[in-house]
Tab-separated table of C-alpha atoms in Angstrom:
chain	number	residue	atom	x	y	z
A	4	MET	CA	95.218	106.398	138.404
A	5	ALA	CA	91.776	105.236	139.537
A	6	ARG	CA	91.023	105.506	143.233
A	7	ARG	CA	91.051	102.086	144.931
A	8	ILE	CA	87.715	101.050	146.422
A	9	PHE	CA	87.600	99.628	149.942
A	10	PRO	CA	84.225	97.897	149.989
A	11	ILE	CA	84.042	97.126	153.718
A	12	ALA	CA	84.392	99.555	156.624
A	13	LEU	CA	87.477	99.163	158.771
A	14	TRP	CA	86.036	100.079	162.174
A	15	PRO	CA	84.323	96.709	162.986
A	16	GLY	CA	87.642	94.937	162.520
A	17	LEU	CA	89.414	97.498	164.676
A	18	ILE	CA	86.904	96.945	167.493
A	19	ALA	CA	87.266	93.162	167.215
A	20	ALA	CA	91.066	93.411	167.153
A	21	ALA	CA	91.052	95.686	170.206
A	22	LEU	CA	88.871	93.204	172.103
A	23	VAL	CA	91.121	90.276	171.180
A	24	ALA	CA	94.250	92.194	172.156
A	25	ALA	CA	92.676	93.262	175.447
A	26	LEU	CA	91.728	89.687	176.308
A	27	SER	CA	94.989	88.140	175.100
A	28	PHE	CA	97.434	90.591	176.628
A	29	GLY	CA	95.457	93.201	178.584
A	30	THR	CA	94.291	90.550	181.039
A	31	LEU	CA	97.914	89.564	181.604
A	32	VAL	CA	98.663	93.195	182.491
A	33	ALA	CA	95.674	93.237	184.867
A	34	VAL	CA	96.969	90.137	186.661
A	35	ALA	CA	100.486	91.588	186.900
A	36	LEU	CA	99.244	94.912	188.277
A	37	ARG	CA	97.147	93.138	190.910
A	38	ALA	CA	100.106	91.059	192.085
A	39	GLU	CA	101.457	92.159	195.449
A	40	SER	CA	104.976	90.992	194.732
A	41	PHE	CA	107.064	89.233	192.149
A	42	SER	CA	109.597	86.594	193.017
A	43	ALA	CA	111.798	84.481	190.846
A	44	LEU	CA	110.255	81.298	189.555
A	45	SER	CA	111.014	78.322	191.762
A	46	GLU	CA	112.633	75.099	190.659
A	47	PHE	CA	109.162	73.543	190.585
A	48	ASP	CA	108.004	76.255	188.175
A	49	TRP	CA	110.953	75.688	185.856
A	50	MET	CA	110.244	71.965	185.984
A	51	ALA	CA	106.744	72.789	184.759
A	52	VAL	CA	108.213	74.849	181.907
A	53	ARG	CA	110.567	72.044	180.895
A	54	PHE	CA	107.803	69.458	181.148
A	55	THR	CA	105.486	71.619	179.023
A	56	VAL	CA	107.993	72.012	176.212
A	57	ALA	CA	109.140	68.370	176.378
A	58	GLN	CA	105.662	66.851	176.312
A	59	ALA	CA	104.508	69.218	173.552
A	60	LEU	CA	107.523	68.386	171.381
A	61	LEU	CA	107.166	64.644	171.913
A	62	SER	CA	103.384	64.695	171.460
A	63	ALA	CA	103.673	66.633	168.207
A	64	PHE	CA	106.472	64.374	166.965
A	65	LEU	CA	104.577	61.153	167.690
A	66	SER	CA	101.318	62.502	166.272
A	67	VAL	CA	102.965	63.472	162.990
A	68	ALA	CA	105.154	60.354	162.828
A	69	PHE	CA	102.190	57.992	163.166
A	70	ALA	CA	100.039	60.153	160.881
A	71	ILE	CA	102.412	59.844	157.910
A	72	PRO	CA	101.899	56.103	157.218
A	73	ALA	CA	98.228	56.321	158.226
A	74	ALA	CA	97.507	59.182	155.810
A	75	ARG	CA	99.511	57.484	153.074
A	76	ALA	CA	97.491	54.287	153.500
A	77	LEU	CA	94.177	56.166	153.402
A	78	ALA	CA	95.279	58.140	150.350
A	79	ARG	CA	95.999	55.077	148.215
A	80	ARG	CA	93.352	52.569	149.402
A	81	SER	CA	89.636	52.232	148.792
A	82	PHE	CA	87.548	50.155	151.216
A	83	PRO	CA	84.053	50.118	152.740
A	84	GLY	CA	83.758	52.736	155.456
A	85	ARG	CA	86.653	54.828	154.193
A	86	GLY	CA	84.483	57.928	153.927
A	87	VAL	CA	83.178	57.459	157.463
A	88	LEU	CA	86.685	57.073	158.833
A	89	ILE	CA	87.886	60.178	156.999
A	90	THR	CA	84.897	62.104	158.322
A	91	LEU	CA	85.925	61.068	161.829
A	92	LEU	CA	89.431	62.347	161.132
A	93	GLY	CA	87.991	65.577	159.741
A	94	ALA	CA	86.682	66.782	163.106
A	95	PRO	CA	89.330	66.068	165.743
A	96	PHE	CA	88.425	69.100	167.856
A	97	ILE	CA	84.786	68.115	168.174
A	98	LEU	CA	85.621	65.440	170.725
A	99	PRO	CA	85.507	67.084	174.177
A	100	THR	CA	88.768	66.577	176.036
A	101	ILE	CA	87.078	65.216	179.141
A	102	VAL	CA	85.333	62.574	176.983
A	103	ALA	CA	88.651	61.544	175.465
A	104	ILE	CA	90.141	61.300	178.951
A	105	LEU	CA	87.366	59.018	180.175
A	106	GLY	CA	87.621	56.840	177.088
A	107	LEU	CA	91.373	56.476	177.431
A	108	THR	CA	90.980	55.636	181.113
A	109	ALA	CA	88.438	52.942	180.248
A	110	VAL	CA	90.852	51.348	177.769
A	111	PHE	CA	94.314	51.994	179.218
A	112	GLY	CA	93.575	52.574	182.920
A	113	GLN	CA	94.221	50.169	185.777
A	114	SER	CA	90.943	48.346	185.132
A	115	GLY	CA	90.930	48.929	181.391
A	116	PHE	CA	90.994	46.439	178.569
A	117	VAL	CA	94.685	46.863	177.747
A	118	SER	CA	95.764	46.483	181.392
A	119	LYS	CA	93.692	43.325	181.777
A	120	LEU	CA	95.251	41.942	178.619
A	121	LEU	CA	98.750	42.693	179.922
A	122	LEU	CA	97.958	41.071	183.280
A	123	TRP	CA	96.649	37.997	181.473
A	124	ALA	CA	99.962	37.841	179.589
A	125	GLY	CA	101.894	38.070	182.873
A	126	LEU	CA	103.057	41.667	182.310
A	127	GLU	CA	102.702	44.799	184.414
A	128	PRO	CA	99.878	47.150	183.352
A	129	ILE	CA	100.907	50.500	181.922
A	130	SER	CA	100.446	53.666	183.957
A	131	ILE	CA	98.127	56.185	182.379
A	132	TYR	CA	99.062	58.944	184.830
A	133	GLY	CA	102.090	61.195	184.721
A	134	PHE	CA	104.228	61.773	181.650
A	135	HIS	CA	103.000	58.664	179.809
A	136	GLY	CA	99.350	59.536	180.309
A	137	VAL	CA	99.757	63.116	179.094
A	138	ILE	CA	101.579	61.944	175.958
A	139	LEU	CA	99.011	59.201	175.296
A	140	ALA	CA	96.092	61.612	175.609
A	141	HIS	CA	97.701	64.268	173.404
A	142	VAL	CA	98.574	61.745	170.691
A	143	PHE	CA	95.017	60.390	170.804
A	144	TYR	CA	93.632	63.908	170.498
A	145	ASN	CA	96.012	65.164	167.796
A	146	LEU	CA	96.721	62.094	165.664
A	147	PRO	CA	93.427	62.571	163.769
A	148	LEU	CA	94.299	66.221	163.146
A	149	ALA	CA	97.780	65.376	161.875
A	150	THR	CA	96.405	62.593	159.658
A	151	ARG	CA	93.789	64.904	158.218
A	152	LEU	CA	96.292	67.652	157.464
A	153	LEU	CA	98.675	65.240	155.757
A	154	LEU	CA	95.806	63.640	153.860
A	155	GLN	CA	95.060	67.084	152.471
A	156	GLY	CA	98.596	67.117	151.090
A	157	TRP	CA	98.193	63.750	149.388
A	158	GLY	CA	94.838	64.851	147.962
A	159	ALA	CA	96.476	67.933	146.444
A	160	ILE	CA	99.029	65.900	144.433
A	161	PRO	CA	97.796	65.732	140.795
A	162	ALA	CA	96.864	62.224	139.644
A	163	GLU	CA	98.947	62.752	136.507
A	164	ARG	CA	102.138	62.603	138.560
A	165	PHE	CA	101.336	59.108	139.754
A	166	ARG	CA	100.445	58.042	136.204
A	167	LEU	CA	103.765	59.401	134.984
A	168	ALA	CA	105.553	57.572	137.806
A	169	SER	CA	103.823	54.357	136.754
A	170	SER	CA	104.870	54.821	133.110
A	171	LEU	CA	108.448	55.273	134.342
A	172	HIS	CA	108.129	52.042	136.385
A	173	PHE	CA	108.699	53.795	139.711
A	174	GLY	CA	108.455	51.583	142.759
A	175	PRO	CA	107.146	52.690	146.185
A	176	SER	CA	110.523	54.064	147.248
A	177	GLU	CA	110.960	56.130	144.051
A	178	VAL	CA	107.396	57.482	144.289
A	179	PHE	CA	108.017	58.483	147.875
A	180	ARG	CA	111.335	60.150	147.100
A	181	HIS	CA	110.233	62.115	144.028
A	182	ILE	CA	106.532	62.834	144.644
A	183	GLU	CA	105.507	62.322	148.272
A	184	ARG	CA	108.548	63.513	150.185
A	185	PRO	CA	108.541	67.052	148.671
A	186	MET	CA	104.893	67.409	149.720
A	187	LEU	CA	105.660	66.194	153.251
A	188	LYS	CA	108.590	68.616	153.597
A	189	GLU	CA	106.166	71.440	152.833
A	190	ILE	CA	103.337	70.387	155.160
A	191	ILE	CA	104.936	68.617	158.141
A	192	PRO	CA	106.532	71.706	159.767
A	193	GLY	CA	103.236	73.592	159.825
A	194	ALA	CA	101.264	70.612	161.133
A	195	PHE	CA	103.923	69.974	163.792
A	196	THR	CA	103.793	73.589	164.975
A	197	VAL	CA	99.994	73.649	165.232
A	198	ILE	CA	99.968	70.475	167.346
A	199	PHE	CA	102.817	71.809	169.489
A	200	LEU	CA	100.758	74.911	170.281
A	201	ILE	CA	97.693	72.832	171.137
A	202	CYS	CA	99.698	70.647	173.508
A	203	THR	CA	101.429	73.640	175.099
A	204	THR	CA	98.163	75.267	176.188
A	205	SER	CA	96.405	72.006	177.079
A	206	PHE	CA	94.745	72.143	180.497
A	207	ALA	CA	92.221	69.335	181.037
A	208	VAL	CA	94.687	66.594	180.050
A	209	ALA	CA	97.345	67.848	182.471
A	210	LEU	CA	94.735	68.386	185.192
A	211	THR	CA	93.551	64.773	184.958
A	212	PHE	CA	96.639	62.783	184.007
A	213	GLY	CA	99.362	65.144	185.230
A	214	GLY	CA	99.967	66.852	188.548
A	215	GLY	CA	102.845	66.433	190.928
A	216	PRO	CA	106.313	67.892	190.500
A	217	LYS	CA	107.204	65.792	187.462
A	218	ALA	CA	104.011	66.106	185.396
A	219	THR	CA	102.752	69.682	185.674
A	220	THR	CA	102.367	71.960	182.672
A	221	VAL	CA	102.623	75.748	182.761
A	222	GLU	CA	98.866	76.045	182.241
A	223	LEU	CA	98.209	73.770	185.214
A	224	ALA	CA	100.762	75.676	187.314
A	225	ILE	CA	98.925	78.923	186.504
A	226	TYR	CA	95.659	77.354	187.667
A	227	GLU	CA	97.225	76.115	190.888
A	228	ALA	CA	98.872	79.488	191.591
A	229	PHE	CA	95.541	81.257	191.253
A	230	ARG	CA	93.112	78.672	192.610
A	231	TYR	CA	95.007	77.379	195.630
A	232	ASP	CA	97.608	80.042	196.528
A	233	PHE	CA	96.078	83.157	194.916
A	234	ASN	CA	99.647	84.079	194.002
A	235	LEU	CA	98.965	86.456	191.140
A	236	GLY	CA	102.636	87.376	190.773
A	237	LYS	CA	103.589	83.793	190.043
A	238	ALA	CA	100.546	83.312	187.793
A	239	SER	CA	101.450	86.354	185.685
A	240	LEU	CA	105.112	85.340	185.378
A	241	LEU	CA	104.149	81.819	184.316
A	242	ALA	CA	101.678	83.264	181.842
A	243	LEU	CA	104.396	85.481	180.390
A	244	VAL	CA	106.674	82.455	179.986
A	245	GLN	CA	103.884	80.598	178.191
A	246	VAL	CA	103.227	83.580	175.914
A	247	VAL	CA	106.925	83.638	174.971
A	248	ILE	CA	106.940	79.892	174.213
A	249	CYS	CA	103.792	80.114	172.093
A	250	ALA	CA	104.893	83.330	170.376
A	251	LEU	CA	108.131	81.687	169.267
A	252	ALA	CA	106.157	78.725	167.924
A	253	VAL	CA	103.695	81.037	166.135
A	254	ALA	CA	106.577	82.989	164.588
A	255	ALA	CA	108.048	79.734	163.328
A	256	SER	CA	104.671	78.586	161.961
A	257	LEU	CA	104.337	81.708	159.807
A	258	LYS	CA	107.081	80.346	157.570
A	259	PHE	CA	105.246	77.096	156.906
A	260	ARG	CA	102.094	76.151	155.090
A	261	VAL	CA	99.213	74.715	157.076
A	262	PRO	CA	96.648	73.020	154.800
A	263	GLN	CA	93.004	74.020	155.084
A	264	MET	CA	90.503	71.577	156.560
A	265	GLY	CA	88.422	71.320	153.421
A	266	ALA	CA	87.124	68.204	151.710
A	267	GLY	CA	88.693	68.589	148.293
A	268	GLY	CA	90.439	65.469	147.058
A	269	LEU	CA	89.847	63.431	150.202
A	270	ASN	CA	87.190	61.133	148.741
A	271	ARG	CA	89.030	60.493	145.490
A	272	VAL	CA	91.407	57.538	145.489
A	273	VAL	CA	94.129	57.864	142.864
A	274	GLN	CA	95.076	54.622	141.181
A	275	ARG	CA	98.492	53.772	142.555
A	276	PHE	CA	100.246	51.056	140.562
A	277	ASP	CA	103.252	51.351	142.867
A	278	ALA	CA	101.104	50.137	145.807
A	279	MET	CA	99.799	46.911	144.302
A	280	THR	CA	102.393	44.616	145.851
A	281	LEU	CA	101.488	42.313	148.726
A	282	ARG	CA	103.935	44.063	151.050
A	283	THR	CA	102.412	47.517	150.531
A	284	ARG	CA	98.903	46.098	150.953
A	285	VAL	CA	99.841	44.499	154.272
A	286	VAL	CA	101.593	47.654	155.506
A	287	ASP	CA	98.634	49.871	154.598
A	288	LEU	CA	96.178	47.460	156.195
A	289	PHE	CA	98.220	47.419	159.404
A	290	TRP	CA	98.253	51.205	159.749
A	291	ILE	CA	94.573	51.659	158.893
A	292	VAL	CA	93.531	49.002	161.408
A	293	ALA	CA	95.970	50.204	164.098
A	294	VAL	CA	94.904	53.859	163.870
A	295	SER	CA	91.224	52.915	163.698
A	296	LEU	CA	91.467	50.749	166.818
A	297	PHE	CA	93.446	53.398	168.702
A	298	LEU	CA	90.829	56.046	167.921
A	299	LEU	CA	87.634	54.012	168.096
A	300	MET	CA	88.225	51.792	171.132
A	301	PRO	CA	87.963	54.667	173.670
A	302	LEU	CA	84.849	55.962	171.925
A	303	LEU	CA	83.338	52.482	171.961
A	304	ALA	CA	84.114	52.184	175.671
A	305	ILE	CA	82.343	55.511	176.281
A	306	ALA	CA	79.324	54.344	174.280
A	307	LEU	CA	79.028	50.988	176.068
A	308	ARG	CA	79.568	52.166	179.622
A	309	GLY	CA	77.878	55.502	179.052
A	310	ALA	CA	74.664	53.901	177.794
A	311	ALA	CA	74.381	51.971	181.058
A	312	GLY	CA	75.273	55.011	183.163
A	313	MET	CA	72.786	57.427	181.576
A	314	ALA	CA	69.894	55.815	183.429
A	315	ASP	CA	71.467	56.837	186.761
A	316	LEU	CA	72.452	60.429	185.985
A	317	PRO	CA	71.916	62.946	188.809
A	318	ALA	CA	69.473	65.785	188.229
A	319	SER	CA	72.310	68.329	188.257
A	320	ILE	CA	73.618	66.918	184.973
A	321	TRP	CA	70.628	68.143	182.977
A	322	GLY	CA	70.898	71.684	184.285
A	323	ALA	CA	74.625	71.621	183.528
A	324	ALA	CA	73.856	70.406	180.000
A	325	LEU	CA	71.489	73.334	179.399
A	326	ARG	CA	74.111	75.784	180.684
A	327	SER	CA	76.720	74.223	178.390
A	328	ILE	CA	74.428	74.518	175.365
A	329	ALA	CA	73.622	78.162	176.111
A	330	THR	CA	77.323	78.946	176.627
A	331	ALA	CA	78.277	77.130	173.415
A	332	LEU	CA	75.677	78.965	171.329
A	333	GLY	CA	76.738	82.326	172.709
A	334	SER	CA	80.391	81.508	172.156
A	335	ALA	CA	79.778	80.400	168.561
A	336	ALA	CA	77.789	83.535	167.716
A	337	LEU	CA	80.410	85.825	169.232
A	338	ALA	CA	83.293	83.950	167.580
A	339	ILE	CA	81.705	84.204	164.129
A	340	LEU	CA	80.892	87.899	164.605
A	341	LEU	CA	84.414	88.826	165.718
A	342	SER	CA	86.164	86.597	163.153
A	343	LEU	CA	84.026	87.867	160.288
A	344	ALA	CA	84.726	91.495	161.229
A	345	LEU	CA	88.455	90.786	161.416
A	346	ALA	CA	88.554	88.791	158.177
A	347	LEU	CA	86.673	91.490	156.266
A	348	SER	CA	88.813	94.322	157.612
A	349	ALA	CA	91.986	92.292	157.012
A	350	MET	CA	91.396	92.741	153.271
A	351	ARG	CA	92.415	96.351	153.857
A	352	TRP	CA	94.966	95.874	156.656
A	353	ARG	CA	96.658	92.500	156.988
A	354	GLY	CA	97.849	93.246	160.505
A	355	LEU	CA	94.331	92.834	161.897
A	356	GLU	CA	94.334	89.135	161.029
A	357	ILE	CA	97.645	88.689	162.851
A	358	ILE	CA	96.107	90.296	165.943
A	359	GLY	CA	93.174	87.920	165.674
A	360	MET	CA	95.545	84.947	165.515
A	361	SER	CA	97.463	86.148	168.589
A	362	SER	CA	95.045	84.523	171.032
A	363	ILE	CA	96.616	81.153	170.261
A	364	ALA	CA	99.688	82.337	172.199
A	365	ALA	CA	97.682	83.415	175.246
A	366	SER	CA	96.501	81.462	178.271
A	367	PRO	CA	92.714	81.126	178.628
A	368	LEU	CA	93.191	80.782	182.384
A	369	VAL	CA	94.991	84.132	182.516
A	370	MET	CA	92.170	85.659	180.472
A	371	GLY	CA	89.668	84.354	183.007
A	372	THR	CA	91.811	85.511	185.937
A	373	GLY	CA	92.214	89.001	184.472
A	374	LEU	CA	88.492	89.333	183.883
A	375	TYR	CA	87.885	88.055	187.416
A	376	ILE	CA	90.117	90.814	188.836
A	377	VAL	CA	88.413	93.511	186.754
A	378	LEU	CA	84.910	92.365	187.694
A	379	PHE	CA	85.766	91.851	191.366
A	380	ALA	CA	85.784	95.605	191.952
A	381	LEU	CA	82.312	95.931	190.414
A	382	THR	CA	80.335	92.794	191.170
A	383	ASP	CA	80.589	89.144	192.156
A	384	PRO	CA	82.610	87.483	189.337
A	385	ALA	CA	80.841	84.154	189.931
A	386	ASP	CA	77.666	85.755	188.569
A	387	TRP	CA	79.465	86.213	185.246
A	388	ALA	CA	81.094	82.784	185.057
A	389	LEU	CA	79.123	81.604	182.002
A	390	PRO	CA	79.421	84.848	179.941
A	391	ILE	CA	83.161	84.979	180.691
A	392	THR	CA	83.512	81.336	179.643
A	393	ALA	CA	81.659	82.024	176.385
A	394	LEU	CA	83.776	85.119	175.677
A	395	VAL	CA	87.127	83.446	176.350
A	396	ASN	CA	86.193	80.354	174.319
A	397	ALA	CA	85.092	82.561	171.427
A	398	VAL	CA	88.434	84.369	171.368
A	399	MET	CA	90.405	81.127	171.700
A	400	SER	CA	88.586	79.577	168.705
A	401	MET	CA	89.204	82.591	166.448
A	402	PRO	CA	92.576	81.411	165.042
A	403	PHE	CA	90.918	78.278	163.664
A	404	ILE	CA	87.895	80.200	162.351
A	405	LEU	CA	90.084	82.782	160.625
A	406	ARG	CA	91.906	79.902	158.905
A	407	ALA	CA	88.564	78.790	157.466
A	408	LEU	CA	87.050	82.194	156.647
A	409	GLY	CA	90.182	83.781	155.183
A	410	PRO	CA	90.583	81.601	152.060
A	411	ALA	CA	86.818	81.575	151.409
A	412	LEU	CA	86.674	85.369	151.623
A	413	ALA	CA	89.722	85.760	149.405
A	414	GLY	CA	88.145	83.460	146.810
A	415	ALA	CA	84.872	85.396	146.803
A	416	GLU	CA	86.681	88.703	146.370
A	417	ARG	CA	88.886	87.280	143.650
A	418	ASP	CA	85.899	85.991	141.655
A	419	TYR	CA	83.383	88.799	142.194
A	420	GLY	CA	85.257	91.760	143.665
A	421	ARG	CA	85.992	93.663	140.448
A	422	LEU	CA	82.432	93.193	139.186
A	423	ALA	CA	81.021	94.418	142.507
A	424	ASN	CA	83.328	97.434	142.440
A	425	SER	CA	82.230	98.317	138.926
A	426	LEU	CA	78.589	98.159	140.048
A	427	GLY	CA	79.287	100.199	143.174
A	428	VAL	CA	78.209	97.425	145.536
A	429	THR	CA	79.878	98.184	148.870
A	430	GLY	CA	79.200	98.082	152.584
A	431	LEU	CA	76.309	96.004	153.905
A	432	ASN	CA	74.940	95.340	150.411
A	433	ARG	CA	78.224	93.762	149.355
A	434	LEU	CA	78.304	91.704	152.532
A	435	ARG	CA	74.677	90.571	152.225
A	436	LEU	CA	74.451	89.946	148.483
A	437	ILE	CA	77.942	88.758	147.508
A	438	LEU	CA	80.137	87.697	150.415
A	439	LEU	CA	77.890	85.996	152.986
A	440	PRO	CA	76.303	83.533	150.504
A	441	ARG	CA	79.798	82.422	149.490
A	442	LEU	CA	81.038	82.264	153.073
A	443	ARG	CA	78.126	80.121	154.228
A	444	VAL	CA	79.954	76.791	154.098
A	445	ALA	CA	82.975	78.132	155.981
A	446	MET	CA	80.747	79.944	158.482
A	447	GLY	CA	78.710	76.824	159.178
A	448	PHE	CA	81.815	74.736	159.760
A	449	SER	CA	83.360	77.464	161.911
A	450	ALA	CA	80.240	77.967	164.033
A	451	GLY	CA	79.997	74.225	164.629
A	452	LEU	CA	83.655	74.072	165.553
A	453	ALA	CA	83.356	77.006	167.983
A	454	ALA	CA	80.232	75.531	169.598
A	455	ALA	CA	81.853	72.111	170.006
A	456	LEU	CA	85.009	73.632	171.483
A	457	SER	CA	82.965	75.593	173.985
A	458	MET	CA	80.811	72.580	174.888
A	459	GLY	CA	83.867	70.567	175.896
A	460	ASP	CA	85.844	73.329	177.624
A	461	LEU	CA	87.150	72.642	181.118
A	462	GLY	CA	89.294	75.693	181.714
A	463	VAL	CA	87.879	79.066	182.624
A	464	ILE	CA	84.711	77.626	184.167
A	465	ALA	CA	86.853	75.663	186.647
A	466	LEU	CA	88.270	78.885	188.085
A	467	PHE	CA	85.285	80.493	189.755
A	468	ALA	CA	82.006	78.748	188.887
A	469	ARG	CA	79.657	78.060	191.758
A	470	PRO	CA	78.708	74.401	192.357
A	471	GLU	CA	75.154	75.076	191.202
A	472	ALA	CA	76.325	76.884	188.036
A	473	ALA	CA	78.747	74.296	186.668
A	474	THR	CA	78.806	73.278	183.021
A	475	LEU	CA	78.642	69.669	181.853
A	476	PRO	CA	82.441	69.103	181.556
A	477	LEU	CA	82.956	70.449	185.082
A	478	GLN	CA	80.203	68.190	186.417
A	479	ILE	CA	81.861	65.208	184.727
A	480	TYR	CA	85.188	66.102	186.312
A	481	ARG	CA	83.513	66.295	189.725
A	482	LEU	CA	81.886	62.896	189.198
A	483	MET	CA	85.300	61.479	188.318
A	484	GLY	CA	86.775	63.037	191.464
A	485	SER	CA	84.126	61.327	193.601
A	486	TYR	CA	84.775	57.978	191.836
A	487	ARG	CA	81.273	57.816	190.337
A	488	ILE	CA	82.725	56.531	187.082
A	489	ASP	CA	79.550	55.001	185.627
A	490	GLN	CA	77.684	58.278	186.037
A	491	ALA	CA	80.665	60.158	184.606
A	492	MET	CA	80.590	57.847	181.588
A	493	GLY	CA	76.887	58.481	181.082
A	494	ALA	CA	77.394	62.238	181.320
A	495	ALA	CA	80.352	61.963	178.922
A	496	LEU	CA	78.175	60.162	176.390
A	497	LEU	CA	75.606	62.952	176.732
A	498	LEU	CA	78.323	65.582	176.244
A	499	LEU	CA	79.661	63.773	173.190
A	500	GLY	CA	76.193	63.575	171.648
A	501	LEU	CA	75.493	67.261	172.282
A	502	SER	CA	78.861	68.339	170.866
A	503	LEU	CA	78.455	66.246	167.727
A	504	GLY	CA	74.859	67.401	167.391
A	505	LEU	CA	75.736	71.083	167.546
A	506	PHE	CA	78.542	70.656	165.041
A	507	TYR	CA	76.306	68.685	162.679
A	508	ILE	CA	73.485	71.246	162.836
A	509	PHE	CA	75.753	74.202	162.098
A	510	ASP	CA	77.749	72.378	159.435
A	511	ARG	CA	74.550	71.152	157.778
A	512	TRP	CA	73.142	74.681	157.806
A	513	GLY	CA	76.293	75.950	156.116
A	514	LYS	CA	76.113	73.375	153.343
A	515	HIS	CA	72.347	73.662	152.763
A	516	ARG	CA	71.728	75.593	149.548
A	517	ALA	CA	75.205	77.105	149.787
């Protein structure tokens, strides 16, 4: 039997996996060892656990439930601007959370458009804070993701099935039962689990709209235990509870398929004779308009109020913007380097990819706290606030990057691996000549995603950054806290433009001459 060739060295992946494991779980050990005492979680802490699970379940359910008719309408309709709308749905993580929060406040807050409309109709305005606000923000943030994932499923259905259904005179209900429902049963569980995990570890939304005994998530409780009480025992116990919750969700997600965020099939509208009735046209129009208004109105509010507020931005905003850009670029470079090493080594040992995905079950605040404790014995941790933020954001974005790099790498090896082996092309030559050119599109998308995620992060930097070393999201949060809303809107518009710009540049680079 011929000896099997392993074209890529294993040691870079082992180093990357060790770093991810140390940050995901080693920092939790560091926090626990530093704790002076451990006491049972209080009733308030268990309320935070229950609230976290309840809001994540409801947010995921509503996001997927509203995404089903929206994705179905987009899959079977052609209209001007459809490609632009789908592009917007293709990058849900690009929108910084603090920007989404400000936009939602401008539309649904006490002085927002919806509240004014309700007052004009003689009704009480809705409350955007507490449980309702957290759910609203999470649905706004994750509905585009759910729609995009489901739209991938519709795009993967062969057009011949719909033609056959038309020849058999299937109506909308028969098409749904025999063609669409089997696809949804395959995709919905995975999409639901991904959104549940995102909502479980959400921090900025709970920090802004939550708080109080009845609207505190585990992530926010960890922040409060460290920031205000410096109770490391409670912080580590809460982090362990969150790891267990996320680990159970990750274990469940391994059984389900999560579609890739590619573009295949999304711009092709299959002719659907079952959707030509007036009723189906009206239903599809309703969902397309409703979802578009829900997503675009907060962004429009940011654009209108932000344009007026940019002229009055304080000087500190520009320094914060430069720090955010530098942090985002460093985070993107590190995320690509670590993910690429893991993805390449995972061809030889599948367990390395699982280790790389494990960061999705960890708390970024606990990572920051653990690194703070380790650095405290050596230097002033505040001096390392930006590098720590870049490192933690890089590790937290790796699960999404591995999802993009893995299939692209597998395809390149499937198409060219045997030929490269026969020519003896291994190591750096194989990486440079064969793999990297075919990973360029996925790497560009992944780098843009990592940079945008880091640009909008309001987690680790909030733990121990000095006032003069804050990033742009933290400066926006401080402006909101001092009720300088117009300036916060202007800074949010700047943050949105920078995030979109970084994503566009990296994504464009990946597609150029790919």
